[in-house]
Amino acid sequence: MLKLAFCKQPDLKQWFVRNEVNLFRYRFNKMSSKGKIRFFELSKFNLESIEKGEITGELEANLNDCSNITTASAKTWYRIPWTQVGRLVTRRSIFIDEGKAYVPEEDLIEFVVGKFRSECNRWLAGLAKKFDVMMENEQERLVPILKSFGNTIADADFSSTEGRLTINSIETMRKTSLPPCIRQLLDALQVDNKLKHDGRVHLWAFFKAAGMPLEDALKFTFTRMTAYANPEKEFKYNVRHVYGKEGGGKGVGAYGCSTKIKALPVEGQYQGCPFKHQRNLKQQLRNWGVKEVDIDKIKKKADDGHYQVACNQFFKSTHKDKEEKLDLITILHPNNFFDQSFDWNTGEHKLLKAEDTAKSEAMETSTYEPAWETTLPMSQAEKESQSQKEFEQDDFMEE
Amino acid sequence: MVSSNLVFASDEIAVSEEVLSSYYKEYFPLDPFIEWLGYRNDETLSRREFSFTLKDDVYTRFRSFTSKEELHQAFIKTKPEKIDIGAIYNYSCKHRLSPDFKEEQRELVFDIDISDYDDVRTCCQEARICQKCWPLMSICVKVLEETLKTAFGFEQILFVFSGRRGIHCWVFDEEARKLNGAERFALAHYCQVTAQQIGTSHRLHTHIQNALKITDLYWDEYLETQDLLGTEEGIDSFLKYVKLDDSIKNEWKEQMLKYDTTMERWSIFQQKRKEAQSKKYRDRLFIERIKIAVTYPRIDIKVTEGFNHLLKAPFSVHPKTGKVCVPFNADDVDSFDCDNVPTVFSLRKNDEELVKVIEKQEGDMSKKYYHGEMKESVKIFTDLLNQVFSE
Ligand code: SF4
Ligand SMILES: [Zn+2]
């Protein structure tokens, strides 16, 4: 059932696979060494083991150096394509030669886990294909149940109440409550008085979801994007379009963290997630008043590819009181950052209010962070917004 | 239209549309270029993502072309200031909205910018690069080549001058093209050694030992020409990498300050290293750590990690310097002179002469890019392609 609920949502799928893999790793480690041997016999991996006699001279030295040991010749080694032991390559803890990794027996688990992970992914992908067909017959019975599983994270609506952000409060909010990705856009706008196309759309979509009234968004655009000869003429339609007041659509939904993390901003574009794309992250954080002790922690998380975790830490570092509760904050979306911050600063945050229920809820969602290993295609929603953007861009070029 | 308010430093000339378009028409090696991007197959070509940056920074992604002629027309019509190459997808980019549209192949790429080395250069800063700091790029090329070839077993590797401030490396091998995201991530991190990863007394990974051997080919000369220990700050910047108590480091510093030259001061480090060997000091790897900190390739890891990261195409023109992004031989990297590469201007200047040369040629060989200034780099490129297609 869970597998069904998750197979259609890339983010949820990652989360699911990671948990399954952890469980598998745990079970495997618990196995007795006899059990492991039996497991390898049964699974017929056809591993290429290395003759003991081969481990002499240069090879022996290399194996010792790469694993930082002195006992290479006493161990059993296997030669495995490096692509199948990704983690060991990432950690640079094995010797690689001509595309083959030399893996000692105790590290074989990485190989097994890798196999398990790709099986898991393949299986879910197959399931997703069958899903649509199957669902036609199950509209009434299964679909609502499945939706309620998945909704908690992926489809949640992160819009705030109308009027939460206004043109009058934006400068204060910028210092206290706006997410880093939006601060970065505002910083660039302040310097250049202009933003590239993607940046503008991201900003407007954020405004809309943060409850900024349309008039305020227009006024903000006209008074701040002054590098353009006639911002009023140039952008009125676009802003209204994002707000769903032109073009007959629902407007543009606010962009989520995964879109921003996967964005490919080129020089002069600022619409990405600063934890992933900002080359000068430390300086940036300093400018935003983050304490020096926290900067390193945040940077470390960002360097390790845990961008949203870095964002959680940023939140923690820029909000006061009740530290143990700040630890439980998980940011799910730029607009969710804004909402949580707003609530926190006004004492309305649910973590501050209801003690235990909120805690367990936050604990549950906090296991969610993008996996290091999976690259997935854009979700349908992201693709739509992408095409939207390009469509607009084409228009733009003809002007 | 929006006016661009870029301010050019003195060495930057903006390339005019007219000059660009004549470059694309006559000098851009379109035939081999297309052969490469579609791997001799127009259907594959149509699934390859191109991105153009046009005048006034208009940036368009997910363009695709079904034939050489179509691309040629697009070049001439839109005169892109920058051409980026993306992945080969499972469908043509026109169908990028399809739910299972995804990357299928992508050369493994590396991007290195000299501006990331500003803390270890005294000759230039930011985008500038000269013969004195070029050895840093030589080290990158050699370390990458050695790693990709001996450790990972790749063979078809192209190094390209990025037109202004660094180098790109493209790996064409089929296995490299088909690496998935997780595998790229692993490889990229394998190739990113940092000073922090060097402990105080352990065995060094073969990869690090090999990188250090390459560094040693350049170290003394680099240290001396850059005068890295010429100032007190310079000494401090090295001592920062020594994992010993401040009192010991201050003592060393005082000893160094008794000498004037960088090399004399460096010899103190070497002498300390010898003493460390006999267990006098706890940190026995500080020399290695310093060398890694200064010279180990600083690759832009996000580029290598990504399956669909865009990278500037070989043979495109840098919009500010007018320099052509030419491929070069890894073996000749030391003598590569980035101020002496073909530019759209030099090509124009020598055009008349070249016209006379090609008049005598027939067929393919009557293409301008097989002769004159472009000849050498085009040959490096086509030789590599021949290797790719001979398999
Ligand atoms: S993690 Fe999300 S909210 Fe935080 S900066 Fe990045 S994109 Fe914005
Ligand atoms: Zn220089």
CSV table of N, CA, C and O in Angstrom, one decimal, chain A residues 61-62 64-66 68-70 82-83 86 89-90 92-100 129 192 194 196 227-228 234 264 266-267 269 275-277 279 303-304 307 372-373 375 377-378 380 383-384 386-387 390 393 396-397 399, chain B residues 1-3 5 54 57-63 96-102 113 116 149-154 165 179 181-183 185-187 189-190 192-193 197 202-209 300 302 305 307-309:
chain,number,residue,atom,x,y,z
A,61,ALA,N,50.7,-2.5,-1.8
A,61,ALA,CA,50.9,-1.2,-1.2
A,61,ALA,C,49.7,-0.3,-1.5
A,61,ALA,O,49.2,0.5,-0.6
A,62,ASN,N,49.2,-0.3,-2.7
A,62,ASN,CA,48.0,0.5,-3.0
A,62,ASN,C,46.8,0.1,-2.1
A,62,ASN,O,46.1,1.0,-1.7
A,64,ASN,N,46.8,-1.2,0.8
A,64,ASN,CA,47.1,-0.7,2.2
A,64,ASN,C,46.9,0.8,2.3
A,64,ASN,O,46.2,1.3,3.2
A,65,ASP,N,47.5,1.5,1.3
A,65,ASP,CA,47.4,3.0,1.4
A,65,ASP,C,45.9,3.5,1.3
A,65,ASP,O,45.5,4.3,2.0
A,66,CYS,N,45.2,2.9,0.4
A,66,CYS,CA,43.8,3.4,0.1
A,66,CYS,C,42.9,3.1,1.3
A,66,CYS,O,41.9,3.8,1.5
A,68,ASN,N,44.1,2.6,4.4
A,68,ASN,CA,44.8,3.0,5.6
A,68,ASN,C,44.9,1.8,6.5
A,68,ASN,O,44.5,1.9,7.7
A,69,ILE,N,45.4,0.7,6.0
A,69,ILE,CA,45.6,-0.5,6.8
A,69,ILE,C,47.0,-1.0,6.5
A,69,ILE,O,47.7,-0.5,5.7
A,70,THR,N,47.4,-2.1,7.2
A,70,THR,CA,48.7,-2.7,6.9
A,70,THR,C,48.5,-4.2,6.6
A,70,THR,O,49.5,-4.9,6.4
A,82,TRP,N,33.5,0.1,-10.3
A,82,TRP,CA,33.4,1.2,-9.3
A,82,TRP,C,32.0,1.7,-9.2
A,82,TRP,O,31.5,2.2,-8.1
A,83,THR,N,31.2,1.7,-10.2
A,83,THR,CA,29.9,2.2,-10.2
A,83,THR,C,28.9,1.5,-9.3
A,83,THR,O,27.9,2.0,-8.9
A,86,GLY,N,29.2,3.0,-5.1
A,86,GLY,CA,29.3,4.4,-5.1
A,86,GLY,C,29.7,5.0,-3.8
A,86,GLY,O,30.6,5.9,-3.8
A,89,VAL,N,33.4,4.9,-3.2
A,89,VAL,CA,34.1,5.8,-4.1
A,89,VAL,C,34.0,7.3,-3.5
A,89,VAL,O,34.9,8.0,-3.5
A,90,THR,N,32.8,7.6,-3.1
A,90,THR,CA,32.5,9.0,-2.6
A,90,THR,C,33.5,9.2,-1.4
A,90,THR,O,34.0,10.3,-1.3
A,92,ARG,N,36.2,7.8,-0.9
A,92,ARG,CA,37.6,7.6,-1.3
A,92,ARG,C,38.3,6.6,-0.4
A,92,ARG,O,39.4,6.8,0.1
A,93,SER,N,37.6,5.5,-0.1
A,93,SER,CA,38.2,4.6,0.9
A,93,SER,C,38.6,3.3,0.3
A,93,SER,O,38.9,2.3,1.0
A,94,ILE,N,38.7,3.2,-1.0
A,94,ILE,CA,39.1,2.0,-1.7
A,94,ILE,C,40.1,2.4,-2.8
A,94,ILE,O,40.1,3.5,-3.3
A,95,PHE,N,40.8,1.4,-3.3
A,95,PHE,CA,41.7,1.6,-4.4
A,95,PHE,C,40.9,1.3,-5.7
A,95,PHE,O,40.1,0.3,-5.8
A,96,ILE,N,41.0,2.2,-6.7
A,96,ILE,CA,40.4,1.9,-8.0
A,96,ILE,C,41.4,1.9,-9.1
A,96,ILE,O,42.3,2.8,-9.1
A,97,ASP,N,41.3,1.0,-9.9
A,97,ASP,CA,42.2,0.9,-11.0
A,97,ASP,C,41.5,0.4,-12.3
A,97,ASP,O,40.7,-0.6,-12.2
A,98,GLU,N,41.7,1.1,-13.4
A,98,GLU,CA,41.0,0.8,-14.6
A,98,GLU,C,39.5,0.5,-14.5
A,98,GLU,O,39.0,-0.4,-15.1
A,99,GLY,N,38.9,1.3,-13.7
A,99,GLY,CA,37.5,1.2,-13.5
A,99,GLY,C,37.0,0.2,-12.6
A,99,GLY,O,35.8,0.0,-12.3
A,100,LYS,N,37.9,-0.6,-12.0
A,100,LYS,CA,37.5,-1.6,-11.0
A,100,LYS,C,37.9,-1.2,-9.6
A,100,LYS,O,39.0,-0.7,-9.4
A,129,LYS,N,4.1,3.0,-13.6
A,129,LYS,CA,3.6,2.9,-15.0
A,129,LYS,C,2.2,2.2,-14.9
A,129,LYS,O,1.3,2.5,-15.5
A,192,ASP,N,20.9,45.8,-8.3
A,192,ASP,CA,20.8,46.0,-9.8
A,192,ASP,C,19.5,46.8,-10.2
A,192,ASP,O,19.4,47.1,-11.3
A,194,LYS,N,17.0,45.3,-11.0
A,194,LYS,CA,16.4,44.5,-12.0
A,194,LYS,C,16.6,43.0,-11.6
A,194,LYS,O,17.5,42.7,-10.8
A,196,LYS,N,16.4,38.9,-13.6
A,196,LYS,CA,16.1,38.2,-14.9
A,196,LYS,C,14.8,37.6,-14.8
A,196,LYS,O,14.2,37.4,-13.7
A,227,ALA,N,15.4,49.6,-13.2
A,227,ALA,CA,16.4,49.6,-14.3
A,227,ALA,C,15.7,49.5,-15.6
A,227,ALA,O,16.3,49.7,-16.7
A,228,TYR,N,14.4,49.2,-15.6
A,228,TYR,CA,13.7,49.0,-16.9
A,228,TYR,C,13.1,50.4,-17.2
A,228,TYR,O,12.6,51.1,-16.3
A,234,GLU,N,6.0,47.0,-19.0
A,234,GLU,CA,6.6,45.8,-19.2
A,234,GLU,C,6.0,44.6,-18.4
A,234,GLU,O,5.9,43.5,-18.8
A,264,LEU,N,19.0,25.6,-12.5
A,264,LEU,CA,20.3,25.8,-13.0
A,264,LEU,C,20.6,27.3,-13.3
A,264,LEU,O,20.7,27.7,-14.5
A,266,VAL,N,22.3,30.6,-14.2
A,266,VAL,CA,23.5,31.0,-14.8
A,266,VAL,C,24.0,32.3,-14.1
A,266,VAL,O,23.2,32.9,-13.3
A,267,GLU,N,25.2,32.8,-14.5
A,267,GLU,CA,25.6,34.0,-13.9
A,267,GLU,C,24.6,35.1,-14.0
A,267,GLU,O,24.0,35.3,-15.1
A,269,GLN,N,21.7,35.2,-12.5
A,269,GLN,CA,20.4,34.7,-12.1
A,269,GLN,C,20.4,34.3,-10.6
A,269,GLN,O,21.4,33.8,-10.2
A,275,PHE,N,21.6,27.7,-0.7
A,275,PHE,CA,22.5,26.6,-0.1
A,275,PHE,C,23.1,25.7,-1.1
A,275,PHE,O,24.1,25.1,-0.9
A,276,LYS,N,22.4,25.7,-2.3
A,276,LYS,CA,23.0,24.9,-3.3
A,276,LYS,C,23.9,25.8,-4.3
A,276,LYS,O,24.9,25.4,-4.7
A,277,HIS,N,23.4,26.9,-4.6
A,277,HIS,CA,24.0,27.7,-5.7
A,277,HIS,C,24.9,28.8,-5.3
A,277,HIS,O,25.7,29.3,-6.2
A,279,ARG,N,27.9,30.6,-4.4
A,279,ARG,CA,29.3,30.2,-4.3
A,279,ARG,C,29.9,30.8,-3.0
A,279,ARG,O,30.8,30.3,-2.4
A,303,ASP,N,27.4,21.9,2.0
A,303,ASP,CA,28.5,21.2,1.2
A,303,ASP,C,28.2,19.7,1.1
A,303,ASP,O,28.5,19.1,0.1
A,304,ASP,N,27.5,19.1,2.1
A,304,ASP,CA,27.2,17.7,2.0
A,304,ASP,C,26.0,17.5,1.2
A,304,ASP,O,25.5,16.3,1.1
A,307,TYR,N,20.7,20.5,1.5
A,307,TYR,CA,20.3,21.9,1.4
A,307,TYR,C,19.2,22.3,2.3
A,307,TYR,O,19.2,23.3,3.0
A,372,TRP,N,21.0,11.8,-1.1
A,372,TRP,CA,22.1,12.1,-1.9
A,372,TRP,C,22.2,11.4,-3.2
A,372,TRP,O,22.8,11.9,-4.2
A,373,GLU,N,21.6,10.3,-3.3
A,373,GLU,CA,21.9,9.4,-4.4
A,373,GLU,C,21.0,9.4,-5.6
A,373,GLU,O,21.3,8.9,-6.6
A,375,THR,N,18.8,11.0,-8.6
A,375,THR,CA,18.4,12.1,-9.5
A,375,THR,C,17.2,11.6,-10.2
A,375,THR,O,17.1,10.5,-10.7
A,377,PRO,N,13.7,12.7,-12.6
A,377,PRO,CA,13.2,13.7,-13.5
A,377,PRO,C,12.3,14.7,-12.8
A,377,PRO,O,11.8,14.4,-11.7
A,378,MET,N,12.0,15.8,-13.4
A,378,MET,CA,11.2,16.8,-12.8
A,378,MET,C,9.8,16.3,-12.7
A,378,MET,O,9.3,15.4,-13.4
A,380,GLN,N,5.7,16.5,-12.6
A,380,GLN,CA,4.8,17.0,-13.6
A,380,GLN,C,4.6,18.5,-13.4
A,380,GLN,O,4.6,19.3,-14.3
A,383,LYS,N,7.4,20.5,-14.5
A,383,LYS,CA,7.5,20.6,-15.9
A,383,LYS,C,6.5,21.6,-16.5
A,383,LYS,O,6.8,22.4,-17.4
A,384,GLU,N,5.3,21.6,-15.9
A,384,GLU,CA,4.4,22.6,-16.4
A,384,GLU,C,4.8,24.0,-16.1
A,384,GLU,O,4.8,24.9,-17.0
A,386,GLN,N,7.8,24.9,-15.9
A,386,GLN,CA,8.9,25.1,-16.8
A,386,GLN,C,8.4,25.6,-18.2
A,386,GLN,O,8.9,26.5,-18.8
A,387,SER,N,7.4,24.8,-18.7
A,387,SER,CA,6.9,25.1,-20.0
A,387,SER,C,6.3,26.5,-20.0
A,387,SER,O,6.4,27.3,-20.9
A,390,GLU,N,8.9,29.0,-20.4
A,390,GLU,CA,9.5,29.1,-21.7
A,390,GLU,C,8.5,29.8,-22.7
A,390,GLU,O,8.9,30.5,-23.5
A,393,GLN,N,8.8,33.2,-22.1
A,393,GLN,CA,10.1,33.7,-22.6
A,393,GLN,C,10.0,34.0,-24.1
A,393,GLN,O,10.5,34.9,-24.6
A,396,PHE,N,8.4,37.1,-24.7
A,396,PHE,CA,9.2,38.1,-24.3
A,396,PHE,C,10.2,38.5,-25.4
A,396,PHE,O,10.5,39.6,-25.7
A,397,MET,N,10.7,37.4,-26.1
A,397,MET,CA,11.7,37.7,-27.1
A,397,MET,C,11.2,38.4,-28.3
A,397,MET,O,11.9,39.1,-29.0
A,399,GLU,N,9.1,40.9,-28.3
A,399,GLU,CA,8.9,42.3,-28.0
A,399,GLU,C,9.8,43.2,-28.7
A,399,GLU,O,11.0,42.9,-28.8
B,1,MET,N,13.7,47.8,-25.6
B,1,MET,CA,14.4,46.7,-25.0
B,1,MET,C,15.3,47.2,-23.9
B,1,MET,O,15.7,48.4,-23.8
B,2,VAL,N,15.5,46.3,-22.9
B,2,VAL,CA,16.3,46.7,-21.8
B,2,VAL,C,17.8,47.0,-22.2
B,2,VAL,O,18.4,46.3,-22.9
B,3,SER,N,18.3,48.1,-21.6
B,3,SER,CA,19.6,48.4,-22.0
B,3,SER,C,20.5,47.6,-21.0
B,3,SER,O,20.2,47.5,-19.8
B,5,ASN,N,23.6,47.4,-18.7
B,5,ASN,CA,24.6,48.3,-18.2
B,5,ASN,C,25.8,47.7,-17.6
B,5,ASN,O,26.2,47.8,-16.5
B,54,LEU,N,21.4,34.9,-26.0
B,54,LEU,CA,21.3,35.8,-27.1
B,54,LEU,C,21.6,37.2,-26.6
B,54,LEU,O,22.0,37.4,-25.4
B,57,ASP,N,21.3,39.3,-22.9
B,57,ASP,CA,21.1,38.2,-21.9
B,57,ASP,C,19.8,37.4,-22.0
B,57,ASP,O,19.3,37.0,-21.0
B,58,VAL,N,19.3,37.4,-23.1
B,58,VAL,CA,18.1,36.5,-23.3
B,58,VAL,C,18.6,35.1,-23.3
B,58,VAL,O,19.4,34.7,-24.2
B,59,TYR,N,18.0,34.3,-22.5
B,59,TYR,CA,18.6,32.9,-22.3
B,59,TYR,C,17.5,31.9,-22.6
B,59,TYR,O,16.4,32.0,-22.1
B,60,THR,N,17.8,31.0,-23.5
B,60,THR,CA,16.8,30.0,-23.9
B,60,THR,C,17.3,28.6,-23.7
B,60,THR,O,18.4,28.3,-24.2
B,61,ARG,N,16.6,27.8,-23.0
B,61,ARG,CA,17.0,26.4,-22.8
B,61,ARG,C,16.2,25.5,-23.7
B,61,ARG,O,15.2,25.9,-24.3
B,62,PHE,N,16.6,24.2,-23.7
B,62,PHE,CA,15.8,23.2,-24.4
B,62,PHE,C,15.5,23.5,-25.8
B,62,PHE,O,14.4,23.3,-26.3
B,63,ARG,N,16.6,24.0,-26.5
B,63,ARG,CA,16.4,24.0,-28.0
B,63,ARG,C,17.0,22.7,-28.5
B,63,ARG,O,17.8,22.1,-27.9
B,96,ARG,N,9.5,17.7,-23.9
B,96,ARG,CA,10.1,17.8,-22.5
B,96,ARG,C,8.9,17.8,-21.5
B,96,ARG,O,9.2,17.6,-20.3
B,97,LEU,N,7.7,17.9,-21.9
B,97,LEU,CA,6.6,17.9,-20.9
B,97,LEU,C,6.1,16.5,-20.6
B,97,LEU,O,5.3,16.3,-19.7
B,98,SER,N,6.6,15.6,-21.4
B,98,SER,CA,6.1,14.2,-21.2
B,98,SER,C,6.6,13.7,-19.8
B,98,SER,O,7.7,14.1,-19.4
B,99,PRO,N,5.7,13.0,-19.1
B,99,PRO,CA,6.0,12.7,-17.7
B,99,PRO,C,7.3,11.9,-17.5
B,99,PRO,O,7.9,12.0,-16.5
B,100,ASP,N,7.7,11.1,-18.5
B,100,ASP,CA,8.9,10.3,-18.3
B,100,ASP,C,10.1,10.9,-19.1
B,100,ASP,O,11.1,10.2,-19.3
B,101,PHE,N,10.0,12.1,-19.5
B,101,PHE,CA,11.2,12.8,-20.1
B,101,PHE,C,12.3,12.8,-19.2
B,101,PHE,O,12.2,13.4,-18.1
B,102,LYS,N,13.5,12.2,-19.6
B,102,LYS,CA,14.6,12.3,-18.7
B,102,LYS,C,16.0,12.2,-19.4
B,102,LYS,O,16.0,11.7,-20.5
B,113,ASP,N,37.8,27.1,-12.8
B,113,ASP,CA,37.9,28.5,-13.0
B,113,ASP,C,39.1,29.0,-12.2
B,113,ASP,O,39.2,28.8,-11.0
B,116,ASP,N,38.8,30.8,-8.8
B,116,ASP,CA,38.7,30.1,-7.5
B,116,ASP,C,40.1,30.0,-6.8
B,116,ASP,O,40.1,29.4,-5.7
B,149,LYS,N,42.0,8.4,-16.5
B,149,LYS,CA,42.6,7.3,-17.3
B,149,LYS,C,42.9,6.1,-16.4
B,149,LYS,O,42.4,5.0,-16.6
B,150,THR,N,43.8,6.3,-15.4
B,150,THR,CA,44.3,5.1,-14.7
B,150,THR,C,43.2,4.6,-13.7
B,150,THR,O,43.0,3.4,-13.7
B,151,ALA,N,42.6,5.5,-13.0
B,151,ALA,CA,41.6,4.9,-12.0
B,151,ALA,C,40.4,4.5,-12.7
B,151,ALA,O,39.9,3.4,-12.5
B,152,PHE,N,39.8,5.4,-13.4
B,152,PHE,CA,38.4,5.1,-13.9
B,152,PHE,C,38.4,4.5,-15.3
B,152,PHE,O,37.4,4.1,-15.8
B,153,GLY,N,39.6,4.4,-15.9
B,153,GLY,CA,39.7,3.6,-17.2
B,153,GLY,C,39.1,4.3,-18.4
B,153,GLY,O,38.7,3.7,-19.4
B,154,PHE,N,38.9,5.6,-18.3
B,154,PHE,CA,38.4,6.3,-19.5
B,154,PHE,C,39.5,6.7,-20.5
B,154,PHE,O,40.6,6.8,-20.1
B,165,ARG,N,38.8,32.3,-18.4
B,165,ARG,CA,39.5,32.1,-17.1
B,165,ARG,C,39.6,30.7,-16.6
B,165,ARG,O,39.7,30.4,-15.4
B,179,LEU,N,26.8,7.3,-17.2
B,179,LEU,CA,26.8,7.3,-15.8
B,179,LEU,C,25.5,7.9,-15.3
B,179,LEU,O,25.0,8.9,-15.8
B,181,GLY,N,23.1,9.7,-12.0
B,181,GLY,CA,23.4,10.8,-11.1
B,181,GLY,C,24.2,10.4,-9.9
B,181,GLY,O,25.2,11.1,-9.5
B,182,ALA,N,23.9,9.3,-9.3
B,182,ALA,CA,24.6,8.8,-8.1
B,182,ALA,C,26.1,8.5,-8.5
B,182,ALA,O,27.0,8.8,-7.7
B,183,GLU,N,26.3,7.9,-9.6
B,183,GLU,CA,27.7,7.6,-10.0
B,183,GLU,C,28.5,8.9,-10.3
B,183,GLU,O,29.7,9.0,-9.9
B,185,PHE,N,28.0,11.7,-8.8
B,185,PHE,CA,28.2,12.3,-7.5
B,185,PHE,C,29.4,11.6,-6.9
B,185,PHE,O,30.3,12.3,-6.4
B,186,ALA,N,29.5,10.3,-7.0
B,186,ALA,CA,30.6,9.6,-6.3
B,186,ALA,C,31.9,9.9,-7.0
B,186,ALA,O,32.9,10.3,-6.3
B,187,LEU,N,31.9,10.0,-8.3
B,187,LEU,CA,33.2,10.3,-9.0
B,187,LEU,C,33.6,11.7,-8.7
B,187,LEU,O,34.8,12.0,-8.4
B,189,HIS,N,33.1,13.5,-6.1
B,189,HIS,CA,33.6,13.6,-4.7
B,189,HIS,C,35.0,12.9,-4.5
B,189,HIS,O,35.8,13.4,-3.8
B,190,TYR,N,35.1,11.8,-5.3
B,190,TYR,CA,36.4,11.2,-5.3
B,190,TYR,C,37.5,12.2,-5.8
B,190,TYR,O,38.6,12.2,-5.3
B,192,GLN,N,37.7,15.3,-5.4
B,192,GLN,CA,37.7,16.6,-4.6
B,192,GLN,C,38.4,16.4,-3.3
B,192,GLN,O,37.7,16.3,-2.3
B,193,VAL,N,39.7,16.4,-3.4
B,193,VAL,CA,40.5,16.3,-2.2
B,193,VAL,C,40.6,17.7,-1.5
B,193,VAL,O,40.9,18.7,-2.2
B,197,GLN,N,41.1,16.9,4.6
B,197,GLN,CA,41.1,15.4,4.5
B,197,GLN,C,42.4,14.8,4.8
B,197,GLN,O,42.5,13.6,4.9
B,202,HIS,N,48.8,9.4,8.6
B,202,HIS,CA,48.2,8.2,8.1
B,202,HIS,C,48.7,7.9,6.7
B,202,HIS,O,49.5,8.7,6.1
B,203,ARG,N,48.4,6.8,6.1
B,203,ARG,CA,48.7,6.5,4.8
B,203,ARG,C,47.9,7.4,3.8
B,203,ARG,O,46.7,7.5,4.1
B,204,LEU,N,48.5,7.9,2.8
B,204,LEU,CA,47.8,8.7,1.8
B,204,LEU,C,47.2,7.8,0.7
B,204,LEU,O,47.9,6.9,0.2
B,205,HIS,N,46.0,8.1,0.4
B,205,HIS,CA,45.3,7.4,-0.7
B,205,HIS,C,46.2,7.5,-2.0
B,205,HIS,O,46.8,8.6,-2.3
B,206,THR,N,46.2,6.4,-2.8
B,206,THR,CA,47.0,6.5,-4.0
B,206,THR,C,46.6,7.7,-4.9
B,206,THR,O,47.5,8.3,-5.5
B,207,HIS,N,45.4,8.0,-4.9
B,207,HIS,CA,45.0,9.2,-5.7
B,207,HIS,C,45.7,10.5,-5.2
B,207,HIS,O,46.1,11.3,-6.0
B,208,ILE,N,45.8,10.6,-3.9
B,208,ILE,CA,46.4,11.8,-3.4
B,208,ILE,C,47.9,11.8,-3.6
B,208,ILE,O,48.5,12.8,-4.0
B,209,GLN,N,48.5,10.6,-3.5
B,209,GLN,CA,49.9,10.4,-3.8
B,209,GLN,C,50.2,10.8,-5.2
B,209,GLN,O,51.2,11.5,-5.5
B,300,ASP,N,34.6,22.7,-9.9
B,300,ASP,CA,33.3,23.2,-9.6
B,300,ASP,C,32.4,21.9,-9.5
B,300,ASP,O,31.9,21.4,-10.5
B,302,LYS,N,29.5,21.0,-8.6
B,302,LYS,CA,28.1,20.9,-9.0
B,302,LYS,C,28.0,20.6,-10.5
B,302,LYS,O,27.1,19.9,-10.9
B,305,GLU,N,28.8,16.8,-10.9
B,305,GLU,CA,27.8,16.0,-10.3
B,305,GLU,C,26.5,15.9,-11.1
B,305,GLU,O,25.8,14.9,-11.1
B,307,PHE,N,23.6,15.6,-13.9
B,307,PHE,CA,23.4,14.9,-15.1
B,307,PHE,C,23.0,15.9,-16.2
B,307,PHE,O,23.3,15.7,-17.4
B,308,ASN,N,22.4,17.0,-15.9
B,308,ASN,CA,21.9,17.9,-16.9
B,308,ASN,C,22.5,19.2,-16.8
B,308,ASN,O,21.9,20.2,-17.2
B,309,HIS,N,23.6,19.3,-16.2
B,309,HIS,CA,24.3,20.7,-16.1
B,309,HIS,C,24.7,21.1,-17.5
B,309,HIS,O,25.3,20.3,-18.3
